[in-house]
mmCIF file of C-alpha atoms in Angstrom:
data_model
loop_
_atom_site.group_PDB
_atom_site.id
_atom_site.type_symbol
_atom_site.label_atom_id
_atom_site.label_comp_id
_atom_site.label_asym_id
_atom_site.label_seq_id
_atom_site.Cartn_x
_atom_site.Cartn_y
_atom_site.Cartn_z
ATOM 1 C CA UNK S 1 -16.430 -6.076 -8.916
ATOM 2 C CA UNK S 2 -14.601 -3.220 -7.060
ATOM 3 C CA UNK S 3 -13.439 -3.265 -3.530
ATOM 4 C CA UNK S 4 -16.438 -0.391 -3.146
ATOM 5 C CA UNK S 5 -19.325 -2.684 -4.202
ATOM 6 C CA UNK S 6 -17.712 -5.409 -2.006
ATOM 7 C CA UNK S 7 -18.446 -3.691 1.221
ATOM 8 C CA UNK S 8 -21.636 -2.209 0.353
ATOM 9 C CA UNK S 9 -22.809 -5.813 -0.363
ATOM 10 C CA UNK S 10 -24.917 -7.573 2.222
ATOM 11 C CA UNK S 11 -23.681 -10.852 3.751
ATOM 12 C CA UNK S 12 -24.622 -13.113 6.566
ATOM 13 C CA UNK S 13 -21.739 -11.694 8.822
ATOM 14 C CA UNK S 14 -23.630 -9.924 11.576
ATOM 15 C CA UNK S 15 -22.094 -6.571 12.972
ATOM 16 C CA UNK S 16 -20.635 -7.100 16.134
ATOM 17 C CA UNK S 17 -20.163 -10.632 16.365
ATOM 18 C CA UNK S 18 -16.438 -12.241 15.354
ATOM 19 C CA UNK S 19 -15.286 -11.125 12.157
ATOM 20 C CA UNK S 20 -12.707 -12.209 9.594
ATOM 21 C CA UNK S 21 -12.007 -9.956 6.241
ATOM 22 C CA UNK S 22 -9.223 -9.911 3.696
ATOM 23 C CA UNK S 23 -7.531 -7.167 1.947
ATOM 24 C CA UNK S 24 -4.316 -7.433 -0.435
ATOM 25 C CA UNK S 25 -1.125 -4.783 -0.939
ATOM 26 C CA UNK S 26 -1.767 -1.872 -3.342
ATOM 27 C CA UNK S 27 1.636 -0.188 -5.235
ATOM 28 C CA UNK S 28 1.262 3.505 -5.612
ATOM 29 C CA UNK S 29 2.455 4.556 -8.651
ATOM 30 C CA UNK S 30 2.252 8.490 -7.370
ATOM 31 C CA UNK S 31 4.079 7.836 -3.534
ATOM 32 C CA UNK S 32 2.537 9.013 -0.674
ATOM 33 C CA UNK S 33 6.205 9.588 1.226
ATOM 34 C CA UNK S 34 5.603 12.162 3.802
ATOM 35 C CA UNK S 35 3.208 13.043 6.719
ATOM 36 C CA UNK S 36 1.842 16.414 7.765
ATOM 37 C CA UNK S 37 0.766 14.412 11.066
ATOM 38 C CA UNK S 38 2.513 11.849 11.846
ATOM 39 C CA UNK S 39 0.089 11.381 15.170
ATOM 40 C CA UNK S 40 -2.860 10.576 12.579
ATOM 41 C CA UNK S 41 -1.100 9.639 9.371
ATOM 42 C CA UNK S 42 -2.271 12.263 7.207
ATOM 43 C CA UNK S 43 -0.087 12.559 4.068
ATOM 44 C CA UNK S 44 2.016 15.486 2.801
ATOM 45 C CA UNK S 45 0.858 14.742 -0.361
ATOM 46 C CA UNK S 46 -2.042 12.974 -2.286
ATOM 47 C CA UNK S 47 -1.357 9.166 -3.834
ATOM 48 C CA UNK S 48 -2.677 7.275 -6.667
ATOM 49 C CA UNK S 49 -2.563 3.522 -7.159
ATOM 50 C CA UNK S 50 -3.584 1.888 -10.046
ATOM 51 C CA UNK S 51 -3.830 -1.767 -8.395
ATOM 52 C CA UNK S 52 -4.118 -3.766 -5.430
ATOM 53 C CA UNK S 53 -2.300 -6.744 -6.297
ATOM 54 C CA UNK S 54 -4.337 -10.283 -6.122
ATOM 55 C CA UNK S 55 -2.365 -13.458 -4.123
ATOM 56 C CA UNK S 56 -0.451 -10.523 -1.992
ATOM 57 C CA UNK S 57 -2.343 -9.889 1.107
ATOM 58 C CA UNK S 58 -3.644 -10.432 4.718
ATOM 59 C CA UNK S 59 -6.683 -12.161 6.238
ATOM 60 C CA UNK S 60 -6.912 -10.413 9.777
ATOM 61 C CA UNK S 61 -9.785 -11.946 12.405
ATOM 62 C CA UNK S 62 -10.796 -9.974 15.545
ATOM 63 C CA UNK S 63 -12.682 -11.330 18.000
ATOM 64 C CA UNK S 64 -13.551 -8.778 21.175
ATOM 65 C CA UNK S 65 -14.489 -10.358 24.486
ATOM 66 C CA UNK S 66 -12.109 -13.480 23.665
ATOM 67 C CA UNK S 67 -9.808 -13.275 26.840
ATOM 68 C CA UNK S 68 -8.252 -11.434 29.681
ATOM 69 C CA UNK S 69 -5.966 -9.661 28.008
ATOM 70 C CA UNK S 70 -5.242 -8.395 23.783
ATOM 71 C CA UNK S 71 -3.654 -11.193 22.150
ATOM 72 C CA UNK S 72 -1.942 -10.610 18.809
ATOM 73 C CA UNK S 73 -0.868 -13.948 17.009
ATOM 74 C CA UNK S 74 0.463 -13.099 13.500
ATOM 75 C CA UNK S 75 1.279 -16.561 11.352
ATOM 76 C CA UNK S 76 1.085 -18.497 13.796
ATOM 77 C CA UNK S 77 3.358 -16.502 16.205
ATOM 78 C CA UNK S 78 2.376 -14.624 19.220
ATOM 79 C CA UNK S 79 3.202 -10.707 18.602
ATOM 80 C CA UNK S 80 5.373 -9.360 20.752
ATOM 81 C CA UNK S 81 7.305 -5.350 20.761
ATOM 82 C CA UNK S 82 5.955 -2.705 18.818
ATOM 83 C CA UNK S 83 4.391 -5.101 16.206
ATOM 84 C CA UNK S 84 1.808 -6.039 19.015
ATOM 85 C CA UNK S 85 1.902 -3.158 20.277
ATOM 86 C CA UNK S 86 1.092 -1.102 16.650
ATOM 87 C CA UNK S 87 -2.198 -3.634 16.670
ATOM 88 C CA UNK S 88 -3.152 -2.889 19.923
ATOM 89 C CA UNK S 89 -3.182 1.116 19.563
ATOM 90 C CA UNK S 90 -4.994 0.465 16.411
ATOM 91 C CA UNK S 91 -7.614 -1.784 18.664
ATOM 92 C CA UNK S 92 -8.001 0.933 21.087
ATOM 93 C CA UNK S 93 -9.359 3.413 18.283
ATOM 94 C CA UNK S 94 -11.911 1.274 17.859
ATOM 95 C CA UNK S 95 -12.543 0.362 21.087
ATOM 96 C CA UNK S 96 -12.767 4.533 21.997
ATOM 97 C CA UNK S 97 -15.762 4.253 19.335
ATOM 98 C CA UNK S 98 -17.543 1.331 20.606
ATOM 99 C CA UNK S 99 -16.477 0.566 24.446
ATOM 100 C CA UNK S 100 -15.608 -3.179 23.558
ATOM 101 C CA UNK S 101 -13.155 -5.069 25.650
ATOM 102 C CA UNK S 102 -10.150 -6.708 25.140
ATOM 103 C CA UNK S 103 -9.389 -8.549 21.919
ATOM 104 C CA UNK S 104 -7.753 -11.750 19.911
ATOM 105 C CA UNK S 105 -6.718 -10.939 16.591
ATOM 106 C CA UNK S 106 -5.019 -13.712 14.249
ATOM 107 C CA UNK S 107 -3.363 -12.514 11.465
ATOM 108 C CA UNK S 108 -2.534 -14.746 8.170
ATOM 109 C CA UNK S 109 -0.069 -13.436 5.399
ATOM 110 C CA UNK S 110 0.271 -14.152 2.207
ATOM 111 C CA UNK S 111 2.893 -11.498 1.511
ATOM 112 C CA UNK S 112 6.593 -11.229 3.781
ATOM 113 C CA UNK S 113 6.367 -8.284 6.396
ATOM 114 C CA UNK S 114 8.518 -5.731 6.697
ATOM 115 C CA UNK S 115 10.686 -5.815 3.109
ATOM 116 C CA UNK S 116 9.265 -3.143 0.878
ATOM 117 C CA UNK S 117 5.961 -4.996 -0.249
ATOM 118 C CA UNK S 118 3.824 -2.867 1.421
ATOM 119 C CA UNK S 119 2.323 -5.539 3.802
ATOM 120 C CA UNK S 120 1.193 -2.952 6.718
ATOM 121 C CA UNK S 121 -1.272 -1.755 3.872
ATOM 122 C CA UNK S 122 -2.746 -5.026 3.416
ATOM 123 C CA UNK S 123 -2.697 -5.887 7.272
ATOM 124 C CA UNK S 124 -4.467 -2.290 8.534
ATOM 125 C CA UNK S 125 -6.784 -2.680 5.666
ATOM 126 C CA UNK S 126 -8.026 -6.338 6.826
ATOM 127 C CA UNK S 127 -7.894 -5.311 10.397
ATOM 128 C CA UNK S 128 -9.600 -2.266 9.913
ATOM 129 C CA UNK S 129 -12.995 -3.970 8.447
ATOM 130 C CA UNK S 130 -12.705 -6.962 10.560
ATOM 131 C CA UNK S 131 -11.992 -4.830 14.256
ATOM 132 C CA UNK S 132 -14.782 -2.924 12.945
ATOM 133 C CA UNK S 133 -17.353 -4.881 12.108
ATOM 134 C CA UNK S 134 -16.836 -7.377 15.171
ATOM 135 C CA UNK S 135 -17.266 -3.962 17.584
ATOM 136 C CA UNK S 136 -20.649 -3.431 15.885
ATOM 137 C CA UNK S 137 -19.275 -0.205 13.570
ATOM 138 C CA UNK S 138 -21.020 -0.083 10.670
ATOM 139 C CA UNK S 139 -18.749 2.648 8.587
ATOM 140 C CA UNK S 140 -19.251 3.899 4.975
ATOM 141 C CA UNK S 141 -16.430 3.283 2.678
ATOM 142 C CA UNK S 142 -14.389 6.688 3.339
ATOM 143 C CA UNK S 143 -14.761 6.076 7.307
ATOM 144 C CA UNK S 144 -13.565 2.844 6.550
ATOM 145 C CA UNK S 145 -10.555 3.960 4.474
ATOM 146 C CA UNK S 146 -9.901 7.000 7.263
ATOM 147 C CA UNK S 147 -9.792 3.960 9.864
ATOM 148 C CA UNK S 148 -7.662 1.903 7.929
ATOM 149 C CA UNK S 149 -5.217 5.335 7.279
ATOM 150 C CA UNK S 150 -4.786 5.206 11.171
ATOM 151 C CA UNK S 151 -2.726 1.983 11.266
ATOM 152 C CA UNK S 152 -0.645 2.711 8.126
ATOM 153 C CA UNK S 153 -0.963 5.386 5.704
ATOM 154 C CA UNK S 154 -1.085 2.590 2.324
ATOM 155 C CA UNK S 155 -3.860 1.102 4.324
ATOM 156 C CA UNK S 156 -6.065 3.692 2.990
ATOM 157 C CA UNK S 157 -5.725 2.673 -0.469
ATOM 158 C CA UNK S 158 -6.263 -1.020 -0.178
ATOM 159 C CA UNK S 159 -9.928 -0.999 1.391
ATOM 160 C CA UNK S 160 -10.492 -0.257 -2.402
ATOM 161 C CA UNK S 161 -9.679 -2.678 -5.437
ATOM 162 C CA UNK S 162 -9.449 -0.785 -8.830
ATOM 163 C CA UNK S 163 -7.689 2.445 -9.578
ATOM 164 C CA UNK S 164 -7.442 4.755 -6.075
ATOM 165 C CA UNK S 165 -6.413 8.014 -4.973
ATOM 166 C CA UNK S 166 -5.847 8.366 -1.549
ATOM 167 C CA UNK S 167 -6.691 12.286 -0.560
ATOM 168 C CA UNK S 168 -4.299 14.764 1.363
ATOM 169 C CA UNK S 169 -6.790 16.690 2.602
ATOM 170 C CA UNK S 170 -6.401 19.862 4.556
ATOM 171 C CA UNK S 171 -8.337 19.381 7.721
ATOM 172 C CA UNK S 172 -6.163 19.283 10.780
ATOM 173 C CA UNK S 173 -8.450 16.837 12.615
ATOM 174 C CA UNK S 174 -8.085 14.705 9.339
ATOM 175 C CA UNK S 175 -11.713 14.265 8.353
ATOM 176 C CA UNK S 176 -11.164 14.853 4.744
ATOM 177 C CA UNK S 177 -8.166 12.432 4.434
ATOM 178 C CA UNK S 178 -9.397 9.147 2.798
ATOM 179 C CA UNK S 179 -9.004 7.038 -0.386
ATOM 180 C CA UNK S 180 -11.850 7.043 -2.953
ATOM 181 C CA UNK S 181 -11.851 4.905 -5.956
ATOM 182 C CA UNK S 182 -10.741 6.558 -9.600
ATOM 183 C CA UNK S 183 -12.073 3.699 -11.731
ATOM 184 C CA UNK S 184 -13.072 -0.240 -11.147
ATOM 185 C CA UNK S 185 -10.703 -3.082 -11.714
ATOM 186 C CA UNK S 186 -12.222 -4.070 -14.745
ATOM 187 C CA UNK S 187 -11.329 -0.768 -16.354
ATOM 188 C CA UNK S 188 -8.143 -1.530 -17.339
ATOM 189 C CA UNK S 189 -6.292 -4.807 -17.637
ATOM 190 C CA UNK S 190 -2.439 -4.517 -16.550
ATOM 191 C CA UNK S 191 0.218 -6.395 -14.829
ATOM 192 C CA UNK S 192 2.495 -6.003 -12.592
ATOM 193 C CA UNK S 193 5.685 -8.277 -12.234
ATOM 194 C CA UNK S 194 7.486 -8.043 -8.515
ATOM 195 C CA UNK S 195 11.269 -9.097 -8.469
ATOM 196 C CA UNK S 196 13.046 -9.184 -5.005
ATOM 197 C CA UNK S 197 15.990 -8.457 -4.495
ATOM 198 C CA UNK S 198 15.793 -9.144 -0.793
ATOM 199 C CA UNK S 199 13.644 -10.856 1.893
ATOM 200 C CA UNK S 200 15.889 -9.357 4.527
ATOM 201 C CA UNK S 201 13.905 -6.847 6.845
ATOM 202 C CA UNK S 202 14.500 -3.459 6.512
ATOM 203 C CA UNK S 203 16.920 -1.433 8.302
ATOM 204 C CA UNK S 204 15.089 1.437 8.310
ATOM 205 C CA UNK S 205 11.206 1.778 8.350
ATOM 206 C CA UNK S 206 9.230 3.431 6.324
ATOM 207 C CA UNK S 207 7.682 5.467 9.054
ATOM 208 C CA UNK S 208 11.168 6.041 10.561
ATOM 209 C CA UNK S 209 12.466 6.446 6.777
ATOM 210 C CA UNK S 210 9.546 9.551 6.226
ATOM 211 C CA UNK S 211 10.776 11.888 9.225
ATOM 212 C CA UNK S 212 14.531 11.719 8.189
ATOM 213 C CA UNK S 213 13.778 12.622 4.509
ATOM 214 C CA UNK S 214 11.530 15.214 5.634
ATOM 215 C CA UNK S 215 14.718 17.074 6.465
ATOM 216 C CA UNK S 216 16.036 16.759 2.949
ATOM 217 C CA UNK S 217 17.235 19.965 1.233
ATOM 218 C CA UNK S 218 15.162 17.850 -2.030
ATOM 219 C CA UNK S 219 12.162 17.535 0.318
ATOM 220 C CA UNK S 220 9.658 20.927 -0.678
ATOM 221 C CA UNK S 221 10.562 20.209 -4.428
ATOM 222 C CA UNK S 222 9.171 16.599 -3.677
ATOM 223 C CA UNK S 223 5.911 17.803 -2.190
ATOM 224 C CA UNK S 224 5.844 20.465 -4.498
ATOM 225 C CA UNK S 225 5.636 18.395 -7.380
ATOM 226 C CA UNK S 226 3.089 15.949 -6.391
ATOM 227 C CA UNK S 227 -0.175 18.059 -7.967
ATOM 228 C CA UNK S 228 1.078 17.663 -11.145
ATOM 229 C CA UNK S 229 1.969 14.570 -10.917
ATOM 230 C CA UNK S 230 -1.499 13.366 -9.609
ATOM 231 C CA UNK S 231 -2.936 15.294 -12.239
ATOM 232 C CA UNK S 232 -1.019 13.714 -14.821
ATOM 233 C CA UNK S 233 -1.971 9.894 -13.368
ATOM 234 C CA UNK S 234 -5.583 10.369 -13.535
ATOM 235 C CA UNK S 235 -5.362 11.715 -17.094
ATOM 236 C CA UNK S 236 -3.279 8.571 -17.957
ATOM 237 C CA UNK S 237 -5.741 6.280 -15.932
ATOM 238 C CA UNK S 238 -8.753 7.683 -17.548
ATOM 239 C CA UNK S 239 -6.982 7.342 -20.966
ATOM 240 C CA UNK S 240 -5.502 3.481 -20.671
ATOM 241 C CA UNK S 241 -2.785 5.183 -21.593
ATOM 242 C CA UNK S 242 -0.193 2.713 -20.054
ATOM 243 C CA UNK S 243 3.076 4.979 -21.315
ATOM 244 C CA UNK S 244 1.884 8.215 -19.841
ATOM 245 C CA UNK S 245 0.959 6.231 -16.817
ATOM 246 C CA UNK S 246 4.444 4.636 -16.081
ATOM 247 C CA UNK S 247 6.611 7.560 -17.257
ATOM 248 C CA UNK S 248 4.921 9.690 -14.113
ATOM 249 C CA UNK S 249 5.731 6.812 -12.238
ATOM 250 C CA UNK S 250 8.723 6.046 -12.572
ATOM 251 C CA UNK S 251 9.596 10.063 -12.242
ATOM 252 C CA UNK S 252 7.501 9.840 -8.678
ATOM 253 C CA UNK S 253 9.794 6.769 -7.133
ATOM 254 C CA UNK S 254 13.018 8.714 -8.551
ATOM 255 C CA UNK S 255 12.256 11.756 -7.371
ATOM 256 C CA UNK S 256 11.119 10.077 -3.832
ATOM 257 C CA UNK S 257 14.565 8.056 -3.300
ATOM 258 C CA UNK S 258 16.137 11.185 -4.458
ATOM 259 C CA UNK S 259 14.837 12.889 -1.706
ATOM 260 C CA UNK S 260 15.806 10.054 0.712
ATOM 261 C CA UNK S 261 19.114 9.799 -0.591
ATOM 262 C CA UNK S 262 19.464 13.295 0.084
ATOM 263 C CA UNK S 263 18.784 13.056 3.980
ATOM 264 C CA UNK S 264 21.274 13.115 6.563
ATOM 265 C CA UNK S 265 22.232 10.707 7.327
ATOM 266 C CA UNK S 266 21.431 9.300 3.438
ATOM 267 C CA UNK S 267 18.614 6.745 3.074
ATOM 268 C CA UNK S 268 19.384 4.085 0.223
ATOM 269 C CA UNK S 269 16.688 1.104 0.098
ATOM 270 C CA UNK S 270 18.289 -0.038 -3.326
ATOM 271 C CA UNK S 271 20.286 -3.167 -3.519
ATOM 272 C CA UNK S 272 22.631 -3.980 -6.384
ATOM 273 C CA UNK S 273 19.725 -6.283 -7.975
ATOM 274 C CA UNK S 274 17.351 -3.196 -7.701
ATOM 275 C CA UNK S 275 19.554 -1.099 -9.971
ATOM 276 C CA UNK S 276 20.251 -3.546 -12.396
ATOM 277 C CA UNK S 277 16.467 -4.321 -12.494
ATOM 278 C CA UNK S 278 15.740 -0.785 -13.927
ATOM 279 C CA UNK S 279 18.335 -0.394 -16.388
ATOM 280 C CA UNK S 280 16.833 -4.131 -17.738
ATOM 281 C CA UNK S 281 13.682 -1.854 -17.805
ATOM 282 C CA UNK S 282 15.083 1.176 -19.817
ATOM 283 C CA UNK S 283 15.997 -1.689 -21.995
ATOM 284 C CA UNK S 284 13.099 -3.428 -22.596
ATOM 285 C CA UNK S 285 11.407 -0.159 -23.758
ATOM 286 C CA UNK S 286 14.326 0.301 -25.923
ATOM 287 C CA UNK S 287 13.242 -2.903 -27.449
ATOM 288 C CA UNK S 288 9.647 -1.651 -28.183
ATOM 289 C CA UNK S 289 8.242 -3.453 -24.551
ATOM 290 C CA UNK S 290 5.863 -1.065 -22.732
ATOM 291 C CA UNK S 291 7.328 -1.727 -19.113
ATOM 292 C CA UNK S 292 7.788 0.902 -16.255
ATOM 293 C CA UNK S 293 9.293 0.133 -13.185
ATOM 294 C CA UNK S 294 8.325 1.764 -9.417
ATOM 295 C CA UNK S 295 9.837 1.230 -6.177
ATOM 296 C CA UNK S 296 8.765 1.677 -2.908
ATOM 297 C CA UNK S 297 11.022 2.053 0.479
ATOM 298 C CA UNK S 298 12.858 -1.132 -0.122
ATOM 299 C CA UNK S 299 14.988 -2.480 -2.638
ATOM 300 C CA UNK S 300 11.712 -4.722 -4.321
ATOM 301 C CA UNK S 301 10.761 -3.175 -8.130
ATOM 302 C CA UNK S 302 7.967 -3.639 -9.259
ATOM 303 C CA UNK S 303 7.022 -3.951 -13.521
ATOM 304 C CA UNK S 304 4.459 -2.437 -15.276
ATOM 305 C CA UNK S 305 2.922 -3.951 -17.866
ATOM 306 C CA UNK S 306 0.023 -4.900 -20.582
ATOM 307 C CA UNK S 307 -0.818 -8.236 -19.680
ATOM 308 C CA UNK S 308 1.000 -9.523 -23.380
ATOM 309 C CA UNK S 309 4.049 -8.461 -22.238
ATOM 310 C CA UNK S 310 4.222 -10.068 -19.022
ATOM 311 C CA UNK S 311 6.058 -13.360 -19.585
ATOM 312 C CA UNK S 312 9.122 -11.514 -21.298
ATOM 313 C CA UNK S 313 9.759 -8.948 -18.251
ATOM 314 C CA UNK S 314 9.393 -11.406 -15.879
ATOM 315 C CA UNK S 315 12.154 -13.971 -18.108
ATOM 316 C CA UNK S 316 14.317 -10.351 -18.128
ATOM 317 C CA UNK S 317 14.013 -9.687 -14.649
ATOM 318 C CA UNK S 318 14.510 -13.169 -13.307
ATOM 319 C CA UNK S 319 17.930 -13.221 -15.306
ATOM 320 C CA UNK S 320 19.142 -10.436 -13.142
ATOM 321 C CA UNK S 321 21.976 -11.716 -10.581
ATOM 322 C CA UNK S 322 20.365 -11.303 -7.194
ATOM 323 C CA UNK S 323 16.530 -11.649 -7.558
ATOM 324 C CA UNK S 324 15.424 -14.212 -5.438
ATOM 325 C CA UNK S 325 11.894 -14.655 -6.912
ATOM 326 C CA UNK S 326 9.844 -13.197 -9.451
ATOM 327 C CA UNK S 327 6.033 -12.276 -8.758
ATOM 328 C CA UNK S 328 3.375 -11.853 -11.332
ATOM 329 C CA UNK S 329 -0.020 -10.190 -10.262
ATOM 330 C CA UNK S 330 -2.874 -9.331 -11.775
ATOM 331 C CA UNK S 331 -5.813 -6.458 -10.242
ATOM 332 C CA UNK S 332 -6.810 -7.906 -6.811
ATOM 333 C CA UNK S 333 -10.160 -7.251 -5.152
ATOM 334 C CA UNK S 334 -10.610 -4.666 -2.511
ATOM 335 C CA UNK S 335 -10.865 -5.216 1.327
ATOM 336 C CA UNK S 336 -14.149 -7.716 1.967
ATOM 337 C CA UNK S 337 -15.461 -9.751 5.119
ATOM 338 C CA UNK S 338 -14.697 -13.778 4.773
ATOM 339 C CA UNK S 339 -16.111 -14.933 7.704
#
């Protein structure tokens, strides 16, 4: 069942009491990289992603009214800095909507923050229905996603399981810029195999990453292109046609770290490990293997692939000298209430 059928469902969790959902990371194959607001997230481009990924994601559980004061606990650790403080602002949107006072929220990972596996999208996604749902908001799927957008862009994407294209939009209040699902998870059966190549945090943020490449000289041709590229996804999603499909993405996460590594001063999220793990790609498909490789703003790639072809490009990439682990993940389910 798709992350949209999820939340419509009824369940015993009654709006506004404590609430506890779960939502997993998504990989966009077409990269949202880019804001036209910053202030609300809204994307310079459009995004597609053909998966969230199951055993990758957050549980996030909100209780309002539980103390004095916000408390943010994520694993087991009180929050502290701007992590906190990037829950708390997101709190206070919700708050603005329903006048609720101050809130716990405990936070349980299944994926490492802050390394490229895009574990803000999972985290705003969770938070997003949970916060919601405990301050008595009962929002349709698109206000959901819009809410979700708020805390991190990705976010948008993973209130939906299946294939999803997150909207640019062009209102300036950013009504009109939300995720929607393309097709259900059971349309298509793929894989995708995550090697890291560092659990290291990243030196640069993806936030703080987006405003310096927006002052690449490769920057308009970058938001230029993304139309056709969009195009060209849904035709390949609608088609299971998995070659199509990983060729235009493969040319979106080149053409996006092209652009990076074109700011000044450059931005390079690769690691030694992350260029050897594409050119192991180029030769799988050499070899007859339908594998395509995408990377987000880290030095993590991530492996497309039919679910037969799995086992061999995770052996290939785990050969590679400096992958620490090797991932396989199948379609995951969209955000949903636990508790």
């Amino acid at each position: 069942m798709d992350g949209l059928n999820a939340l419509q469902e009824p369940t015993t969790q009654m709006v506004g009491a404590d609430s506890t959902a779960r939502a997993n990371v998504n990989v966009a194959l077409v990269k949202y990289w880019g804001k036209r607001d910053p202030a609300l997230n809204l994307p310079a481009t459009g995004s597609i992603s053909p998966l969230t990924l199951d055993g990758l994601g957050v549980e996030a559980a909100v209780d309002f009214g539980a103390g004095e004061a916000d408390r943010v606990v994520i694993d087991g650790v009180d929050a502290a800095g701007e992590e906190a403080k990037r829950v708390v602002r997101f709190l206070d949107l919700v708050r603005a909507a329903a006048r609720r006072r101050e809130a716990k929220v405990v936070m349980r990972s299944t994926v490492p923050r802050g390394i490229g596996l895009a574990s803000s999208a999972a985290a705003f996604a969770a938070l997003a229905l949970a916060a919601s749902r405990a301050a008595g908001l009962a929002l349709d799927p698109s206000g959901l996603s819009a809410l979700a957008r708020r805390g991190s862009g990705s976010a948008a994407r993973s209130i939906f399981g299946g294939f999803v294209e997150w909207h640019r939009g062009e209102r300036a209040d950013g009504v009109d810029s939300f995720a929607e699902p393309l097709a259900p998870v059971d349309h298509w059966d793929l894989r995708t195999i995550v090697a890291i190549t560092s659990t290291a945090p990243k030196a640069v943020s993806s936030r703080d990453g987006m405003l310096r490449t927006a002052a690449s000289p490769f920057y308009p041709a970058w938001v230029a292109g993304a139309e056709a590229d969009l195009a060209e996804a849904r035709a390949a999603i609608r088609a299971r046609d998995l070659e199509a499909l990983g060729l235009v993405a493969e040319h979106s996460a080149l053409k996006m770290h092209a652009a990076a590594l074109a700011a000044r001063p450059p931005l390079v999220y690769w690691r030694a490990a992350t260029v050897e793990c594409m050119h192991r790609v180029w030769a799988l498909r050499t070899d007859g293997v339908a594998a395509f490789f995408t990377i987000d703003a880290g030095p993590q790639v991530k492996v497309l692939c039919a679910p037969e072809d799995a086992a061999r490009v995770a052996a290939v990439l785990e050969s590679v000298p400096g992958v620490e682990r090797i991932l396989e993940c199948g379609p995951g389910r969209g955000a949903e209430v636990i508790a």
